[in-house]
CSV table of C-alpha atoms in Angstrom, one decimal:
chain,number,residue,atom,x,y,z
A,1,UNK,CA,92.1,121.9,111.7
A,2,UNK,CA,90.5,124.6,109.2
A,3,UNK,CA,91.2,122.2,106.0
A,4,UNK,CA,90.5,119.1,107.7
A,5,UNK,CA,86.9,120.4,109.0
A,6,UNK,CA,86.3,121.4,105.3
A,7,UNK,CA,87.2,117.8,104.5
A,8,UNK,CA,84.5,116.9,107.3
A,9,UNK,CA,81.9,119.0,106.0
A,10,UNK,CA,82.6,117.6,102.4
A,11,UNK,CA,81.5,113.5,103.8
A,12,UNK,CA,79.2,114.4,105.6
A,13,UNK,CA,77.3,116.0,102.6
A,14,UNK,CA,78.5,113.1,100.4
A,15,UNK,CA,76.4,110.2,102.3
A,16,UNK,CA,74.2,110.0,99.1
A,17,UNK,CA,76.8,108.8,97.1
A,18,UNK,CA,79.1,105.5,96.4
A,19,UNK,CA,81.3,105.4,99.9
A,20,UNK,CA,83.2,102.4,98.5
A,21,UNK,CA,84.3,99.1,99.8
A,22,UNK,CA,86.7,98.3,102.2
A,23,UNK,CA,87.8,94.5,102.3
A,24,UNK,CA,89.5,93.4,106.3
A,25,UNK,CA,91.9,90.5,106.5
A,26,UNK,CA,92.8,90.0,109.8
A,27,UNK,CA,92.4,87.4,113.2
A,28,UNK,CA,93.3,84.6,114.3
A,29,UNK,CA,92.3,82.3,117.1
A,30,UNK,CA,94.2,84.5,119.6
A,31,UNK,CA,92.8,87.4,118.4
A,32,UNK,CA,89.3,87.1,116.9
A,33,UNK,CA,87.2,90.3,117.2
A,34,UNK,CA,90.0,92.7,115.8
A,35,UNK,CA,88.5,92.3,112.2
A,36,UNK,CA,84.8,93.0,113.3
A,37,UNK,CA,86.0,95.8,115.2
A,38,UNK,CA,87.9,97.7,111.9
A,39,UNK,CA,84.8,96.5,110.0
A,40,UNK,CA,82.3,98.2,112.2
A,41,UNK,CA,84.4,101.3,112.2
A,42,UNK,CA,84.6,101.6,108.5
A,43,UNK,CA,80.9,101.3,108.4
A,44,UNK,CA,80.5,104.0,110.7
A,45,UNK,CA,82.5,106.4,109.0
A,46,UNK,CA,80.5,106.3,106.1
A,47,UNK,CA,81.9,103.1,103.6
A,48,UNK,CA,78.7,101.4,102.1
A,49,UNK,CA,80.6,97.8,102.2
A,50,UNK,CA,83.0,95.9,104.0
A,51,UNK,CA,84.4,92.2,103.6
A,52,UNK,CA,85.7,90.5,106.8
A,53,UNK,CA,88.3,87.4,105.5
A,54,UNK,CA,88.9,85.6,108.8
A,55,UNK,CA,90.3,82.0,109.3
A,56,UNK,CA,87.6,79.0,109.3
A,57,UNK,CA,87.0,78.8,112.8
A,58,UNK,CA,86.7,82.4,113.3
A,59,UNK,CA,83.5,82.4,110.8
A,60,UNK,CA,80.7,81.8,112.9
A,61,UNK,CA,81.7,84.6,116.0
A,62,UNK,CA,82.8,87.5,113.5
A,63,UNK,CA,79.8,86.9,111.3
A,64,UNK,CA,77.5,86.8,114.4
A,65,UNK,CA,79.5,89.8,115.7
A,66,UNK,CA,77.3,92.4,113.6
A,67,UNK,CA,74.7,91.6,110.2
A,68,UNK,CA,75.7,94.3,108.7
A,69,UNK,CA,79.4,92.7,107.7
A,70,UNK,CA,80.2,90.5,105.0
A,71,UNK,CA,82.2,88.0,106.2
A,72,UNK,CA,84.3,84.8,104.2
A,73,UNK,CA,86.0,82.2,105.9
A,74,UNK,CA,89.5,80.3,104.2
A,75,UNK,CA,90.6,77.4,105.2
A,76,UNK,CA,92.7,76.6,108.0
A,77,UNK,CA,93.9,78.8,110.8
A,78,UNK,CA,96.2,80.3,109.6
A,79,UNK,CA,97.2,83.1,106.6
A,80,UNK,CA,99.2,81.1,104.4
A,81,UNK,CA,99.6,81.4,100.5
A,82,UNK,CA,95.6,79.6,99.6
A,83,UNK,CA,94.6,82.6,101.8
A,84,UNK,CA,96.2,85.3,100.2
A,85,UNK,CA,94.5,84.2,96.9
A,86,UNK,CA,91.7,84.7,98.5
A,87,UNK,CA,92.6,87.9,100.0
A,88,UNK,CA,93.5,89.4,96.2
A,89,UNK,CA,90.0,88.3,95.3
A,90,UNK,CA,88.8,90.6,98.2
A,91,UNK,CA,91.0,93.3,96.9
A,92,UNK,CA,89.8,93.0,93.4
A,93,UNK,CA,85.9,94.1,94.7
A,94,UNK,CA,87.3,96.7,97.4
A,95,UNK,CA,88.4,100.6,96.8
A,96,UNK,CA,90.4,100.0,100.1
A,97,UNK,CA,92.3,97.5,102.2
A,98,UNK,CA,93.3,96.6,105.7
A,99,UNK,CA,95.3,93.8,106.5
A,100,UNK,CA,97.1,92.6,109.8
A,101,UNK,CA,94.6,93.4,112.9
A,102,UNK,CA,94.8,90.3,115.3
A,103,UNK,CA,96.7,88.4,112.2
A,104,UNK,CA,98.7,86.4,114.3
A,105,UNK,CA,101.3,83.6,112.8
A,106,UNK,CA,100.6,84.7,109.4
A,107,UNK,CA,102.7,83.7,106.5
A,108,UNK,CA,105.1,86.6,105.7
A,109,UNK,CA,105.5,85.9,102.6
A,110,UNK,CA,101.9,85.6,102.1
A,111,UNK,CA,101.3,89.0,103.6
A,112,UNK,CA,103.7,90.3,101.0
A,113,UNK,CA,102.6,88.9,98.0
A,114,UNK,CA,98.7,90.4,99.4
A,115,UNK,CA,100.4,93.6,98.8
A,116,UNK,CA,102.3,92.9,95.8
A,117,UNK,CA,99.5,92.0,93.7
A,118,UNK,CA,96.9,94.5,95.2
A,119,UNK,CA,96.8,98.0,93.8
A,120,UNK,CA,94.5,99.8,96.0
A,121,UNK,CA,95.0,101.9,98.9
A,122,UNK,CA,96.5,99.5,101.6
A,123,UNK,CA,96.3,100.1,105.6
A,124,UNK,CA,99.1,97.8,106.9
A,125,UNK,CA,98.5,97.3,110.7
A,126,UNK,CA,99.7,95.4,113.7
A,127,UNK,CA,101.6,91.9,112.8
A,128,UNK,CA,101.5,92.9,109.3
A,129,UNK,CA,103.9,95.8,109.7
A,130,UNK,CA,107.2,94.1,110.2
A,131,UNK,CA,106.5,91.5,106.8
A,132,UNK,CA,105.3,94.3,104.9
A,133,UNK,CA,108.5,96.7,105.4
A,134,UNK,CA,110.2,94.3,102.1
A,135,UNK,CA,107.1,95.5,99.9
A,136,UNK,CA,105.6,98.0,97.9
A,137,UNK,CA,104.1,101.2,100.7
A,138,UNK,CA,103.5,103.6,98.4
A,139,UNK,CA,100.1,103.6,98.3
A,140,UNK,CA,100.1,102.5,102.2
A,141,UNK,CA,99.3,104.4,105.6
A,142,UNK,CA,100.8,102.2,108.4
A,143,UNK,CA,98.9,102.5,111.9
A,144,UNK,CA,101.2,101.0,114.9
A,145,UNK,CA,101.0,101.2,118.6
A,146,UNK,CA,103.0,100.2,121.0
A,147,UNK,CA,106.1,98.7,120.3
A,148,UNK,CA,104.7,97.9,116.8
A,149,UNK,CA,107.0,100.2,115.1
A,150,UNK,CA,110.3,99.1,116.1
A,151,UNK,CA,110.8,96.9,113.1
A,152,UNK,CA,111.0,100.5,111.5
A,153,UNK,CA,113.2,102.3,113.5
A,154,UNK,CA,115.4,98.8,113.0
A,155,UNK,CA,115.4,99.0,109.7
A,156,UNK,CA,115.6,102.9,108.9
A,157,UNK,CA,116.3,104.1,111.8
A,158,UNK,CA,113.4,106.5,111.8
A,159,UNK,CA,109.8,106.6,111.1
A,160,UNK,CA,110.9,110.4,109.1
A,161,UNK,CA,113.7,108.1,106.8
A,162,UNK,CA,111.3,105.2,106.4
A,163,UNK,CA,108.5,107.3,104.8
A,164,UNK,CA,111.0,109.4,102.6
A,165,UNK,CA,112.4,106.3,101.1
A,166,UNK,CA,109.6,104.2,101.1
A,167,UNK,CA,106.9,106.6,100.2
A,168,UNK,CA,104.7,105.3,103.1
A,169,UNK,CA,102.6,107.3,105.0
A,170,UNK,CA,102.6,106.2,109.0
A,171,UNK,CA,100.0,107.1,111.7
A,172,UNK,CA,101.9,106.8,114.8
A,173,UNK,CA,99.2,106.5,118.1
A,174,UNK,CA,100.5,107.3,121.0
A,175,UNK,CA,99.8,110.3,124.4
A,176,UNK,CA,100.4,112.5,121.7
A,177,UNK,CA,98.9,111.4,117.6
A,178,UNK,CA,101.4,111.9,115.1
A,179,UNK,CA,101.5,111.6,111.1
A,180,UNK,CA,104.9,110.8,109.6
A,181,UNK,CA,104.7,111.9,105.9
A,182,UNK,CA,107.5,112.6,103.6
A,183,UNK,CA,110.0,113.1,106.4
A,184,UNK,CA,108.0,114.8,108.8
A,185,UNK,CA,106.1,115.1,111.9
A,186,UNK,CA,102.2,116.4,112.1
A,187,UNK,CA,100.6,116.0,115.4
A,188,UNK,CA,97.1,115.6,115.7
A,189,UNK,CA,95.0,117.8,118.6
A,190,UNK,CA,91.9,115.3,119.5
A,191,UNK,CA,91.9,112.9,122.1
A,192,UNK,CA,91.4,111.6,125.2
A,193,UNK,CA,93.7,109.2,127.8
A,194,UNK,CA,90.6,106.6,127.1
A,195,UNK,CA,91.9,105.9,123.8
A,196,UNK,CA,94.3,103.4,125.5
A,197,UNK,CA,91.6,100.9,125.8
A,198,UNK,CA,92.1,98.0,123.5
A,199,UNK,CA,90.4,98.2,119.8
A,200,UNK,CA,91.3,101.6,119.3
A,201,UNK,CA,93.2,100.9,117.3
A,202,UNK,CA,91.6,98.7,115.1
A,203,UNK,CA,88.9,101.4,115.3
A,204,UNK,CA,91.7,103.9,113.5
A,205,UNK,CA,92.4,101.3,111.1
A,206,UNK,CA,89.0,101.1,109.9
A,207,UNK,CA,88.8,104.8,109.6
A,208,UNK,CA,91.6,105.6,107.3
A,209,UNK,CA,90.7,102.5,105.1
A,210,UNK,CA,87.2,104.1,105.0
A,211,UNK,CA,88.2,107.2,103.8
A,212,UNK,CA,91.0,106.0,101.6
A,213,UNK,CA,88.3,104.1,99.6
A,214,UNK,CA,86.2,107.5,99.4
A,215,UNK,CA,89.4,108.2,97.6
A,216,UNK,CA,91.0,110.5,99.9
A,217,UNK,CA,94.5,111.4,99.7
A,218,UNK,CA,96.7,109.4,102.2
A,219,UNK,CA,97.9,112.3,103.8
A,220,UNK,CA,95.0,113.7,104.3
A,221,UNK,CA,93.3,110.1,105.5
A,222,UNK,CA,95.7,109.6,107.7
A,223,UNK,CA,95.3,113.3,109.9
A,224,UNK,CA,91.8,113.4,109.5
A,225,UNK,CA,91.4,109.8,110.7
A,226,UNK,CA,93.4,110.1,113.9
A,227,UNK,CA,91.6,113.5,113.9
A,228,UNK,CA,87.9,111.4,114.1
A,229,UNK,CA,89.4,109.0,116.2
A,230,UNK,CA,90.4,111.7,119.3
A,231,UNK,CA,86.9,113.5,118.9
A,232,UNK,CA,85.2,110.4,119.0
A,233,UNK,CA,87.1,109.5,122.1
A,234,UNK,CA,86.0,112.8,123.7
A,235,UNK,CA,82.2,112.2,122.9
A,236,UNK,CA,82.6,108.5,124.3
A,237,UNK,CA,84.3,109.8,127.3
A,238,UNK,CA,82.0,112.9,128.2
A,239,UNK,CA,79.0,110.1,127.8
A,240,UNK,CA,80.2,106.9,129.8
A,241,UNK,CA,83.3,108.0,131.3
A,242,UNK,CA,86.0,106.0,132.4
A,243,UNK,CA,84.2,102.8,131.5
A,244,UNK,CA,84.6,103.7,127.4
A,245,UNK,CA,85.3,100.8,125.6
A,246,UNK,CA,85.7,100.8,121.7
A,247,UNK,CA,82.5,100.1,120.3
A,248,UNK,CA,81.7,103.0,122.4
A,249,UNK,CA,84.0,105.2,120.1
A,250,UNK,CA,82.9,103.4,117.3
A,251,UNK,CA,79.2,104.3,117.5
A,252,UNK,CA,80.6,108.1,118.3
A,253,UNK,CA,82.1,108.6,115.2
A,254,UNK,CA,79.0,109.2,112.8
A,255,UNK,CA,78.5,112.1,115.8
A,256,UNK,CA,82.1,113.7,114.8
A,257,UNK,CA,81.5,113.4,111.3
A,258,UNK,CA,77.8,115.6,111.6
């Protein structure tokens, strides 16, 4: 952990200066506080702005959700081509991107032309995963869970092939953390069987798109964002134990940072 805590140190005596901007596209009817949830962890790992583009009807909850996100609605309810124009606008003002949390039905193709035209650092997550394996990852971290990885292993065969040939870097969630990189396996140390609750993952989402846009390396991102996310697990649980929920860890991680 020695060169990740030096990393630590480094944003947390950094707070002073331009954190970036991380733009969210993500939710759906189904699924509509996934968005606000990556949003509010971003923020709390130290990025001084973040866009929330949600569908129409989702405007009025994810905006109410916190003041301190900006959020734009597009029409419809659902992420078809119209919104992906309007998610490359997004991209054009943010240092960082996340795009697929709660993103249900979404037009694949519309997902892949996001990444297509986008050249910032991207975190692909959830629903967008499986679109986005026909694109472009080389400036990507992938964050699944569950059985979100399987279009991987169906395609490569493993998560160690995939990021060789595809140049994406994949943080794998799980009892155990592990970061795939360039054909190999780093497990992370931090973290606590709470971490199962649902938004956590959104929560690690939001982190490595935070510090992507502080312009951190996406190896480096990627461990030291699953890294926050276990520690900030710990302090959750050792306050409100087994009732932590997310936003608990959320508001844990400027704590872990310090």
């Amino acid at each position: 952990m020695g060169r990740l805590q030096r990393t630590l140190s480094n944003i947390s005596e950094t707070s002073d200066t331009d954190n970036g901007r991380v733009a969210v596209v993500g939710g759906s009817i189904d699924y509509p506080n996934q968005p606000a949830l990556v949003g509010r962890a971003a923020l709390r790992t130290g990025t001084d702005h973040v866009r929330v583009l949600v569908p129409d009807p989702l405007y009025d909850p994810v905006a109410g959700s916190s003041p301190n996100l900006l959020v734009s609605p597009y029409d419809g309810d659902q992420f078809d081509q119209d919104a992906a124009d309007d998610a490359v606008d997004s991209c054009e003002w943010a240092d960082a991107l996340v795009i697929g949390p709660g993103l249900v039905d979404a037009d694949a193709d519309a997902i892949r032309d996001v990444l297509e035209r986008t050249d910032i650092p991207v975190v692909v997550d959830a629903l967008a995963i499986e679109p986005a394996l026909e694109s472009d990852l080389s400036t990507a971290v992938l964050t699944p869970s569950g059985s979100e990885d399987d279009p991987i292993y169906e395609a490569y065969g493993s998560l160690e092939a995939f990021s060789e040939e595809t140049g994406a870097v994949i943080t794998l969630t799980g009892g155990v953390d592990e970061i795939v990189t360039a054909g190999e396996r780093l497990e992370n140390d931090t973290g606590t069987s709470a971490l199962t609750v649902a938004g956590t993952g959104d929560t690690l989402a939001g982190i490595t798109a935070s510090l992507l846009g502080q312009e951190m390396e996406r190896q480096e991102a990627a461990e030291l964002g699953a890294w926050i996310l276990g520690k900030s697990g710990e302090l959750a649980t050792a306050e409100y134990g087994p009732g932590v929920i997310a936003t608990d860890v959320i508001e844990c991680i400027p704590k872990t940072i310090r």
